[in-house]
CSV table of C-alpha atoms in Angstrom, one decimal:
chain,number,residue,atom,x,y,z
A,1,MET,CA,81.1,103.0,99.5
A,2,VAL,CA,81.3,103.7,103.2
A,3,MET,CA,84.3,105.8,104.1
A,4,SER,CA,86.3,104.7,107.2
A,5,VAL,CA,89.1,106.7,108.7
A,6,ARG,CA,92.4,105.3,110.0
A,7,HIS,CA,94.9,107.5,111.8
A,8,CYS,CA,98.6,106.8,111.9
A,9,ASP,CA,102.0,108.6,112.2
A,10,ILE,CA,103.4,107.6,108.7
A,11,ALA,CA,101.5,106.2,105.7
A,12,ILE,CA,103.7,104.7,103.0
A,13,LEU,CA,102.0,104.1,99.7
A,14,GLY,CA,103.5,101.3,97.7
A,15,GLY,CA,104.9,98.2,99.2
A,16,GLY,CA,107.7,97.5,96.6
A,17,LEU,CA,111.4,97.5,97.4
A,18,ALA,CA,111.6,101.3,98.2
A,19,GLY,CA,108.4,101.5,100.3
A,20,GLY,CA,109.2,98.3,102.2
A,21,LEU,CA,112.8,99.5,103.0
A,22,VAL,CA,111.5,102.9,104.2
A,23,ALA,CA,109.0,101.2,106.5
A,24,LEU,CA,111.7,98.9,107.9
A,25,ALA,CA,114.2,101.7,108.4
A,26,LEU,CA,111.5,103.8,110.3
A,27,ARG,CA,110.5,100.8,112.4
A,28,GLN,CA,114.2,100.2,113.3
A,29,ALA,CA,114.9,103.8,114.1
A,30,ARG,CA,111.6,104.8,115.6
A,31,PRO,CA,109.8,101.7,116.9
A,32,GLU,CA,107.1,103.9,118.6
A,33,LEU,CA,105.7,105.1,115.3
A,34,ASP,CA,102.4,103.9,114.1
A,35,LEU,CA,103.2,102.9,110.5
A,36,VAL,CA,100.9,101.9,107.7
A,37,LEU,CA,102.3,100.3,104.5
A,38,VAL,CA,99.8,100.1,101.6
A,39,GLU,CA,100.3,97.7,98.7
A,40,GLN,CA,98.0,97.1,95.8
A,41,GLY,CA,99.2,93.6,95.3
A,42,GLU,CA,98.8,90.7,97.6
A,43,THR,CA,102.4,90.5,98.6
A,44,ILE,CA,105.1,93.0,99.6
A,45,GLY,CA,107.7,93.4,96.9
A,46,GLY,CA,105.8,91.9,94.0
A,47,ASN,CA,107.6,89.2,92.1
A,48,HIS,CA,111.3,90.1,91.7
A,49,VAL,CA,114.9,89.1,92.3
A,50,TRP,CA,117.1,92.0,93.4
A,51,SER,CA,120.9,91.7,93.4
A,52,PHE,CA,123.7,93.9,94.5
A,53,PHE,CA,127.5,93.9,94.9
A,54,GLY,CA,129.1,93.7,98.3
A,55,THR,CA,130.7,97.1,97.8
A,56,ASP,CA,127.3,98.7,97.1
A,57,VAL,CA,125.9,98.6,100.6
A,58,ASN,CA,127.6,99.7,103.9
A,59,LYS,CA,127.3,98.1,107.3
A,60,ALA,CA,124.1,99.9,108.3
A,61,GLY,CA,122.6,98.9,105.0
A,62,ARG,CA,123.5,95.3,105.6
A,63,GLU,CA,121.7,95.4,108.9
A,64,LEU,CA,118.6,96.8,107.2
A,65,LEU,CA,118.7,93.9,104.7
A,66,ASP,CA,119.4,91.3,107.4
A,67,GLY,CA,117.5,88.1,106.7
A,68,MET,CA,116.6,89.0,103.1
A,69,VAL,CA,119.5,87.5,101.2
A,70,VAL,CA,118.7,84.1,99.7
A,71,ALA,CA,122.1,83.6,97.9
A,72,ALA,CA,125.6,85.0,98.1
A,73,TRP,CA,128.8,84.4,96.0
A,74,PRO,CA,132.4,85.6,96.5
A,75,GLU,CA,132.8,86.5,92.8
A,76,TYR,CA,131.1,86.7,89.5
A,77,THR,CA,131.8,86.4,85.8
A,78,VAL,CA,131.2,88.5,82.7
A,79,ARG,CA,131.4,87.2,79.1
A,80,PHE,CA,131.9,89.2,75.9
A,81,PRO,CA,132.9,88.3,72.4
A,82,ARG,CA,136.5,89.2,73.0
A,83,TYR,CA,137.0,87.8,76.5
A,84,GLU,CA,135.7,86.3,79.7
A,85,ARG,CA,136.6,87.7,83.1
A,86,ARG,CA,136.0,86.6,86.7
A,87,LEU,CA,135.9,89.4,89.2
A,88,LYS,CA,136.4,88.9,92.9
A,89,THR,CA,133.6,91.1,94.2
A,90,SER,CA,130.9,89.5,96.4
A,91,TYR,CA,127.4,89.4,94.9
A,92,TYR,CA,124.1,88.9,96.7
A,93,SER,CA,120.5,88.3,95.7
A,94,ILE,CA,117.3,89.0,97.5
A,95,SER,CA,114.0,87.4,96.5
A,96,SER,CA,110.6,89.1,96.8
A,97,HIS,CA,109.3,86.1,98.7
A,98,ARG,CA,111.9,86.5,101.4
A,99,PHE,CA,111.4,90.3,101.3
A,100,ASP,CA,107.7,89.9,101.9
A,101,LYS,CA,108.4,87.5,104.9
A,102,VAL,CA,110.9,89.8,106.6
A,103,VAL,CA,108.8,93.0,106.2
A,104,ARG,CA,105.7,91.2,107.6
A,105,GLN,CA,107.7,89.9,110.5
A,106,ARG,CA,109.3,93.2,111.4
A,107,LEU,CA,106.3,95.4,110.9
A,108,GLY,CA,103.5,93.1,112.0
A,109,GLU,CA,100.3,92.4,110.0
A,110,ALA,CA,98.5,95.3,111.7
A,111,SER,CA,100.8,97.8,109.9
A,112,ILE,CA,100.3,96.3,106.4
A,113,MET,CA,97.4,96.7,104.0
A,114,THR,CA,97.6,94.6,100.8
A,115,GLY,CA,95.1,94.3,97.9
A,116,VAL,CA,94.2,97.9,98.1
A,117,ARG,CA,95.3,100.8,96.0
A,118,ALA,CA,95.9,104.5,96.8
A,119,LEU,CA,93.7,106.6,94.6
A,120,ALA,CA,94.9,110.0,95.8
A,121,CYS,CA,97.1,111.5,98.4
A,122,SER,CA,98.4,114.7,100.0
A,123,SER,CA,101.3,115.2,102.4
A,124,THR,CA,99.0,114.1,105.3
A,125,ASN,CA,96.3,111.9,104.0
A,126,ALA,CA,95.4,109.3,101.3
A,127,THR,CA,92.2,107.8,99.9
A,128,LEU,CA,92.3,104.1,99.3
A,129,SER,CA,90.3,102.0,96.8
A,130,ASP,CA,88.5,100.1,99.7
A,131,GLY,CA,87.0,103.3,101.0
A,132,THR,CA,89.6,103.9,103.7
A,133,ARG,CA,90.9,107.4,104.3
A,134,LEU,CA,94.3,107.4,106.0
A,135,GLU,CA,95.0,110.5,108.2
A,136,ALA,CA,98.7,110.7,108.9
A,137,LYS,CA,101.3,113.1,110.2
A,138,GLY,CA,103.3,112.3,107.1
A,139,VAL,CA,102.7,110.5,103.8
A,140,ILE,CA,105.4,108.9,101.6
A,141,ASP,CA,104.6,108.0,98.0
A,142,ALA,CA,106.6,105.0,96.7
A,143,ARG,CA,104.2,103.8,94.0
A,144,GLY,CA,106.7,103.6,91.2
A,145,LEU,CA,107.2,105.7,88.0
A,146,ARG,CA,104.3,107.9,87.0
A,147,ASN,CA,105.6,110.0,84.1
A,148,VAL,CA,108.9,109.9,82.3
A,149,THR,CA,108.1,112.0,79.2
A,150,ASP,CA,110.4,114.8,80.5
A,151,LEU,CA,113.4,112.4,80.5
A,152,THR,CA,115.5,111.1,77.6
A,153,GLY,CA,117.4,107.9,77.1
A,154,GLY,CA,116.3,104.3,76.5
A,155,TRP,CA,115.0,101.2,78.2
A,156,GLN,CA,116.3,98.2,80.0
A,157,LYS,CA,113.8,95.3,79.4
A,158,PHE,CA,114.0,91.8,80.7
A,159,VAL,CA,112.3,88.5,81.3
A,160,GLY,CA,113.7,86.2,84.0
A,161,ARG,CA,112.8,82.5,84.6
A,162,ARG,CA,113.7,80.4,87.6
A,163,PHE,CA,114.3,76.8,86.8
A,164,ARG,CA,114.6,73.6,88.7
A,165,LEU,CA,116.9,71.2,86.7
A,166,SER,CA,117.0,67.5,86.6
A,167,THR,CA,120.8,67.5,86.8
A,168,PRO,CA,123.3,70.0,88.3
A,169,HIS,CA,124.1,73.0,86.2
A,170,GLY,CA,127.8,73.1,87.2
A,171,LEU,CA,127.9,76.9,87.5
A,172,GLU,CA,129.9,78.0,90.5
A,173,ALA,CA,129.4,81.8,90.3
A,174,PRO,CA,126.8,84.1,88.7
A,175,ILE,CA,127.2,85.2,85.1
A,176,VAL,CA,126.2,88.8,85.5
A,177,LYS,CA,126.6,89.5,81.8
A,178,ASP,CA,126.9,87.1,79.0
A,179,ALA,CA,127.0,89.3,75.9
A,180,THR,CA,128.2,86.5,73.6
A,181,VAL,CA,124.6,85.9,72.6
A,182,GLU,CA,123.1,87.3,69.4
A,183,GLN,CA,122.6,91.1,69.7
A,184,ILE,CA,118.9,91.7,69.2
A,185,ASP,CA,116.9,94.9,69.9
A,186,GLY,CA,119.9,96.8,71.1
A,187,TYR,CA,122.5,95.6,73.7
A,188,ARG,CA,121.5,92.2,74.8
A,189,PHE,CA,123.0,90.0,77.5
A,190,VAL,CA,121.9,86.9,79.6
A,191,TYR,CA,122.2,86.9,83.3
A,192,SER,CA,122.4,83.6,85.3
A,193,LEU,CA,122.2,83.1,89.1
A,194,PRO,CA,123.0,79.6,90.4
A,195,PHE,CA,120.8,79.6,93.5
A,196,THR,CA,121.5,75.9,94.3
A,197,ALA,CA,123.2,73.0,92.5
A,198,ASP,CA,120.0,72.2,90.5
A,199,GLU,CA,118.2,75.6,90.6
A,200,ILE,CA,119.1,78.6,88.4
A,201,PHE,CA,117.6,81.9,87.5
A,202,VAL,CA,118.2,83.0,83.9
A,203,GLU,CA,117.3,86.5,82.7
A,204,ASP,CA,117.4,87.8,79.2
A,205,THR,CA,118.0,91.6,79.2
A,206,TYR,CA,117.9,94.3,76.4
A,207,TYR,CA,119.1,97.9,76.4
A,208,SER,CA,116.6,99.1,73.7
A,209,ASP,CA,115.3,102.3,72.2
A,210,GLY,CA,111.6,101.4,73.0
A,211,PRO,CA,109.7,99.9,75.9
A,212,ALA,CA,107.8,97.2,74.0
A,213,LEU,CA,108.4,93.8,75.5
A,214,ASP,CA,107.8,90.6,73.5
A,215,ALA,CA,107.7,88.2,76.4
A,216,ASP,CA,106.9,85.1,74.3
A,217,ALA,CA,109.9,85.7,72.1
A,218,ILE,CA,112.2,86.3,75.0
A,219,ARG,CA,111.0,83.1,76.8
A,220,ALA,CA,111.8,81.1,73.7
A,221,ARG,CA,115.3,82.7,73.6
A,222,ILE,CA,115.8,81.8,77.3
A,223,ASP,CA,114.8,78.2,76.7
A,224,ALA,CA,117.1,78.0,73.8
A,225,TYR,CA,120.0,79.4,75.9
A,226,VAL,CA,119.3,76.9,78.7
A,227,ALA,CA,119.2,74.0,76.2
A,228,ALA,CA,122.5,75.2,74.5
A,229,LYS,CA,124.2,75.1,78.0
A,230,GLY,CA,123.1,71.5,78.4
A,231,TRP,CA,120.9,72.3,81.3
A,232,HIS,CA,117.8,70.0,81.5
A,233,VAL,CA,114.7,71.7,82.9
A,234,ALA,CA,112.5,69.7,85.2
A,235,GLU,CA,110.3,72.6,86.2
A,236,VAL,CA,109.8,76.3,85.7
A,237,LEU,CA,109.4,77.7,89.3
A,238,GLU,CA,108.6,81.3,88.5
A,239,GLU,CA,109.0,84.1,86.1
A,240,GLU,CA,109.4,87.9,86.3
A,241,GLN,CA,109.5,90.6,83.7
A,242,GLY,CA,110.1,94.4,83.7
A,243,VAL,CA,110.8,97.5,81.7
A,244,LEU,CA,113.0,100.1,83.4
A,245,PRO,CA,114.2,103.6,82.2
A,246,VAL,CA,117.9,104.1,81.4
A,247,VAL,CA,118.1,107.9,81.8
A,248,ALA,CA,120.5,110.0,79.6
A,249,GLY,CA,119.1,113.4,80.3
A,250,GLY,CA,116.0,115.5,80.7
A,251,ASN,CA,114.3,118.2,82.7
A,252,PHE,CA,114.3,117.3,86.4
A,253,ASP,CA,112.0,120.1,87.4
A,254,ALA,CA,109.4,118.9,85.0
A,255,PHE,CA,109.8,115.3,86.0
A,256,TRP,CA,109.4,116.2,89.6
A,257,ARG,CA,106.2,118.2,89.0
A,258,ALA,CA,104.8,115.4,86.9
A,259,SER,CA,105.3,112.7,89.5
A,260,GLY,CA,103.0,114.4,92.1
A,261,GLY,CA,102.3,117.4,94.3
A,262,PRO,CA,104.1,118.5,97.4
A,263,VAL,CA,104.3,115.0,98.9
A,264,ALA,CA,107.3,113.0,100.0
A,265,ARG,CA,108.4,110.4,97.4
A,266,ALA,CA,110.7,107.3,97.5
A,267,GLY,CA,112.3,104.9,95.0
A,268,VAL,CA,111.9,105.2,91.3
A,269,ARG,CA,109.0,107.7,91.8
A,270,ALA,CA,111.7,110.1,93.1
A,271,GLY,CA,114.1,109.1,90.3
A,272,LEU,CA,116.3,107.2,92.7
A,273,PHE,CA,118.0,104.6,90.6
A,274,GLN,CA,121.4,104.3,88.8
A,275,ALA,CA,121.2,106.0,85.5
A,276,VAL,CA,123.2,103.4,83.5
A,277,THR,CA,122.2,100.1,85.2
A,278,SER,CA,118.7,101.1,86.4
A,279,TYR,CA,119.6,99.3,89.7
A,280,SER,CA,117.6,100.7,92.5
A,281,LEU,CA,118.5,98.7,95.6
A,282,PRO,CA,121.6,100.6,96.7
A,283,ASP,CA,119.8,103.9,96.4
A,284,ALA,CA,116.7,102.6,98.1
A,285,VAL,CA,118.8,101.4,101.1
A,286,LYS,CA,120.7,104.8,101.4
A,287,TYR,CA,117.5,106.8,101.1
A,288,ALA,CA,115.6,104.7,103.6
A,289,LEU,CA,118.3,105.0,106.2
A,290,ALA,CA,118.7,108.8,105.7
A,291,LEU,CA,114.9,109.4,105.9
A,292,ALA,CA,114.7,107.4,109.1
A,293,ARG,CA,117.3,109.7,110.7
A,294,GLN,CA,115.2,112.8,110.2
A,295,GLN,CA,113.9,114.3,113.4
A,296,ASP,CA,110.9,116.0,111.8
A,297,LEU,CA,108.6,113.5,110.1
A,298,SER,CA,105.7,115.8,109.3
A,299,GLY,CA,104.3,115.6,105.8
A,300,GLU,CA,105.8,119.0,104.9
A,301,ALA,CA,109.3,118.2,106.2
A,302,LEU,CA,109.3,114.8,104.6
A,303,ALA,CA,108.3,116.4,101.2
A,304,GLN,CA,111.1,118.9,101.5
A,305,PHE,CA,113.6,116.2,102.4
A,306,SER,CA,112.7,113.9,99.6
A,307,GLU,CA,112.9,116.7,97.0
A,308,TYR,CA,116.3,117.8,98.3
A,309,TRP,CA,117.6,114.2,98.2
A,310,ALA,CA,116.3,113.6,94.7
A,311,ARG,CA,117.8,116.8,93.4
A,312,GLU,CA,121.1,115.9,94.9
A,313,HIS,CA,120.9,112.5,93.3
A,314,TRP,CA,120.1,114.0,89.9
A,315,ALA,CA,123.0,116.4,90.2
A,316,GLN,CA,125.5,113.7,91.2
A,317,SER,CA,124.3,111.4,88.4
A,318,ALA,CA,125.3,113.8,85.6
A,319,TYR,CA,128.3,111.8,84.5
A,320,LEU,CA,126.3,108.5,84.5
A,321,ARG,CA,123.6,110.2,82.3
A,322,GLN,CA,126.4,111.2,79.9
A,323,LEU,CA,127.5,107.5,79.7
A,324,SER,CA,123.8,106.5,79.0
A,325,ALA,CA,123.8,109.1,76.3
A,326,LEU,CA,126.9,107.6,74.7
A,327,LEU,CA,125.3,104.2,74.9
A,328,PHE,CA,122.0,105.1,73.2
A,329,ALA,CA,123.0,108.0,70.9
A,330,GLY,CA,126.7,107.2,70.3
A,331,ALA,CA,126.5,103.6,69.3
A,332,GLU,CA,124.5,101.6,66.8
A,333,PRO,CA,122.1,99.3,68.6
A,334,ASP,CA,123.9,96.0,67.7
A,335,LYS,CA,127.3,97.6,68.6
A,336,ARG,CA,126.3,98.8,72.1
A,337,TYR,CA,127.8,95.8,73.7
A,338,ARG,CA,131.3,97.2,72.8
A,339,VAL,CA,130.9,100.0,75.3
A,340,LEU,CA,130.4,97.5,78.1
A,341,GLU,CA,133.0,95.1,76.7
A,342,ARG,CA,135.6,97.9,77.0
A,343,PHE,CA,134.3,99.0,80.5
A,344,TYR,CA,134.8,95.5,82.0
A,345,SER,CA,138.4,95.4,80.7
A,346,LEU,CA,139.3,98.3,83.1
A,347,ARG,CA,140.7,97.9,86.6
A,348,HIS,CA,138.7,95.9,89.2
A,349,GLY,CA,138.6,98.8,91.7
A,350,LEU,CA,137.2,101.2,89.1
A,351,ILE,CA,134.4,98.8,88.3
A,352,GLU,CA,133.6,98.3,92.0
A,353,ARG,CA,133.5,102.1,92.6
A,354,PHE,CA,131.3,102.6,89.5
A,355,TYR,CA,128.6,100.4,90.9
A,356,ALA,CA,128.9,101.7,94.4
A,357,GLY,CA,128.4,105.3,93.3
A,358,LYS,CA,132.0,106.3,94.3
A,359,THR,CA,133.5,107.0,90.9
A,360,THR,CA,136.5,109.3,91.2
A,361,VAL,CA,137.6,112.1,88.9
A,362,PHE,CA,140.4,109.8,87.6
A,363,ASP,CA,137.9,107.0,87.1
A,364,LYS,CA,135.7,109.2,85.0
A,365,ALA,CA,138.6,110.2,82.8
A,366,ARG,CA,139.7,106.6,82.5
A,367,ILE,CA,136.3,105.4,81.4
A,368,LEU,CA,136.3,107.9,78.5
A,369,ALA,CA,140.0,107.7,77.7
A,370,GLY,CA,141.7,105.6,75.1
A,371,LYS,CA,140.4,104.1,71.9
A,372,PRO,CA,136.7,104.5,72.0
A,373,PRO,CA,134.4,101.5,71.2
A,374,LEU,CA,132.2,103.6,69.0
A,375,PRO,CA,132.8,106.2,66.2
A,376,ILE,CA,134.8,109.1,67.6
A,377,THR,CA,132.9,111.8,65.7
A,378,ARG,CA,129.6,110.5,66.9
A,379,ALA,CA,130.9,110.2,70.5
A,380,LEU,CA,132.1,113.7,70.5
A,381,GLY,CA,128.8,114.9,69.1
A,382,VAL,CA,127.0,113.3,72.0
A,383,LEU,CA,129.4,114.6,74.6
A,384,THR,CA,129.3,118.2,73.3
A,385,GLY,CA,125.6,118.2,72.7
A,386,LEU,CA,126.1,119.0,69.0
A,387,GLY,CA,125.4,115.6,67.5
A,388,ALA,CA,122.8,112.9,68.0
A,389,ARG,CA,120.8,113.0,71.2
A,390,PRO,CA,118.9,110.3,73.1
A,391,LYS,CA,115.2,110.2,72.5
A,392,PRO,CA,112.5,111.3,74.9
A,393,LEU,CA,111.1,108.4,77.0
A,394,THR,CA,107.5,107.3,76.9
A,395,LEU,CA,105.7,104.7,79.0
A,396,ALA,CA,103.4,103.8,76.1
A,397,GLY,CA,103.3,100.0,75.6
A,398,THR,CA,105.0,99.3,79.0
A,399,PRO,CA,103.5,96.4,80.9
A,400,ARG,CA,102.0,97.3,84.3
């Protein structure tokens, strides 16, 4: 294969959510930079629906996401065996199709390489599968998780299907969690987004001990759920699936070493996601904006910045990892829903702050106070480290 060389200021490897947002933030802050965004798929962002609460993203973040939101609602619903609750917090969804369109418009096709994979990289260069060698002042690796064996916890697994219905569904607001369904393979809930009067996205999600995903079985459960609601499917428009880590603990130093050498990282490759929900969009937005504010964009400086940011995120997430540990080691799989059932009975402001990453000391105490939704001796064992512990994570059997 003939090697060609392409020079640029910044090379971003991985055109998923994190890589795309970093590219957009840099283009917005430093339009003079020559950027190259490399994605192994044919589209930027893959095939996903990302959602976030209005309180998760600040004004600068909203500006970065401008044009990407395909649906917005002023409130949302959660359903559990003991109650149903409507919460007046705005909720937004972004589709990967719209994300791809916006990134291409703002970056320009000359800055995007799709259908090509990064084989190796350093802080200043990358070798691609088509024989191209990128020579850059700085490289940012946003290619997703590489190794999680140094972390403990469980998995969030899901299959989502977008339907066009023959009659209106009648749903006014998203159902972010419907845990009234049969509890299978851990904590299970169904997630419904009413995009239009006759179009709905339904996702079946599991908080499980292992990463194995039986997509056929979950599709059948989604179809049964839709039929039980009286929704008549005219067409399946698209489908997505995923397996995400829910981190309860681990060795950050070992995780960082295993995910690459002294190269800047972004997104889940840097461990930047919420430890309980696995949501990555709010962290991806904050990180992209912070990185774009850096004056020194050399490979070495970017690597130092990304490691510092990731370590700070890990330190600040200690309480969330403790909650994940309670979920996976403190509760029997079919009783895990009780932890979330109790959480959603708390004050509205506390719930908003939790998702926005602004949990106060009082909030933390309130979440753990009162009658626990799981055996007290088991919970205390998890919290003190003297009882059951979450299992090490492994990517074996995880779909690519």
